[in-house]
């Protein structure tokens, strides 16, 4: 969801810009004066990204032919992807391999064959008692840009698994969704038994989601029901969920693990730069903005390094050594909204959302854990020339991006560079 600039200013943003001094009048003035064709118009201060991404605006990461969300009519009914036809099977060790000497057993299984598979009303009924809601940034381990952020709502996986009664020899939960019964298209993931069943205080549970931003999850976003794993990259959040298998296999069976990725990677604290024009008129402020994800180790700040590129200068070597010595300065972080009722869907009280104080309705951390916010910096008085702008997030342990995780197979988080010119 890289945002294209320039964006329109909200009234609040406009007032902020005005009160910031000369910058405001300047925008209009320079636009008026920029007659020569090679002088670009000044660019307005961008508004922050919305805290909730519209369901349609998420970047899509889907596989398969046909993609499950393109099914219609009878095909959709046969796929059990309508709210009426959706079913969830919960079974014990459907496959056995060498690791499974003593297969897992469940007090009760839920299967299509005997008509006991769970349906959506049953899940929603469970939700009346155990509902969870929170904001989560969706990010693919393999794509260095957040896909979007939603308010997801549903029932913790632990509550669904409790329906199975006593379990024996359970070490992992494997799960997957509709995949046209094509093994090539099967996209699966897994959690350890403990990750599924025990939510530490202050941590967010893995859960079966059936609402996004206050509405049923659209088919395109993995509805009627998808799994959401708050602390993980997108590959754990299986769309069109239809099967849970409790197994005594200790291995992560994740599709992403088989594609040479770390299946235990957690969401990585990182900053990403928005797209912006590449030329600015001298004398006008240059606004550079972006998004920052608060991953496993939280977010302390976002910082930038502006470098004037002198003709013939050696390029910056992109390694930790160089990054450590750069002259980094702090960016502005989006503040928590004063009035969450303007952000959250109608009828959703902030007090009821996980990560918010249940008495005050204020976020208990900022940014909320596993969510993202906007950042911005204003560069002034730049003399004509070429520039490189780098941005990085620093986590609560003082590790600057991409540290401590330079291994990109555990989450792409390179330090991004934005190149522009002042003319
Ligand atoms: N059934 C299914 N679920 C899936 C996938 C898939 O291909 N099939 N892709 C996963 C990956 S790799 C990511 S990054 C997220 C992306 O979620 P989104 O499409 O809602 O943005 O979905 C995950 N869930
Ligand atoms: Mo992904």
PDB file of N, CA and C and ligand atoms in Angstrom, residues 61 63 140-142 234-235 256, ligand 2:
ATOM      1  N   UNK A  61      -1.981 -10.930  -1.627  1.00  0.00           N
ATOM      2  CA  UNK A  61      -0.986 -11.980  -1.846  1.00  0.00           C
ATOM      3  C   UNK A  61      -1.776 -13.279  -1.948  1.00  0.00           C
ATOM      4  N   UNK A  63      -2.564 -17.028  -4.202  1.00  0.00           N
ATOM      5  CA  UNK A  63      -2.069 -18.012  -5.155  1.00  0.00           C
ATOM      6  C   UNK A  63      -3.225 -18.829  -5.697  1.00  0.00           C
ATOM      7  N   UNK A 140       3.765  -9.329   4.461  1.00  0.00           N
ATOM      8  CA  UNK A 140       4.358 -10.546   3.918  1.00  0.00           C
ATOM      9  C   UNK A 140       5.840 -10.587   4.282  1.00  0.00           C
ATOM     10  N   UNK A 141       6.298 -11.750   4.714  1.00  0.00           N
ATOM     11  CA  UNK A 141       7.719 -11.928   5.030  1.00  0.00           C
ATOM     12  C   UNK A 141       8.603 -11.556   3.836  1.00  0.00           C
ATOM     13  N   UNK A 142       8.095 -11.766   2.634  1.00  0.00           N
ATOM     14  CA  UNK A 142       8.894 -11.617   1.418  1.00  0.00           C
ATOM     15  C   UNK A 142       8.705 -10.292   0.686  1.00  0.00           C
ATOM     16  N   UNK A 234       2.406 -12.488   7.381  1.00  0.00           N
ATOM     17  CA  UNK A 234       1.142 -12.894   6.761  1.00  0.00           C
ATOM     18  C   UNK A 234       0.982 -14.381   6.517  1.00  0.00           C
ATOM     19  N   UNK A 235       2.102 -15.100   6.321  1.00  0.00           N
ATOM     20  CA  UNK A 235       1.977 -16.509   5.907  1.00  0.00           C
ATOM     21  C   UNK A 235       1.349 -17.390   6.983  1.00  0.00           C
ATOM     22  N   UNK A 256       5.635 -21.769   3.719  1.00  0.00           N
ATOM     23  CA  UNK A 256       6.771 -20.839   3.670  1.00  0.00           C
ATOM     24  C   UNK A 256       8.065 -21.480   4.173  1.00  0.00           C
TER      25      UNK A 256
HETATM   26 MO1  LIG B   2       3.471 -13.668   2.241  1.00  0.00          MO
END
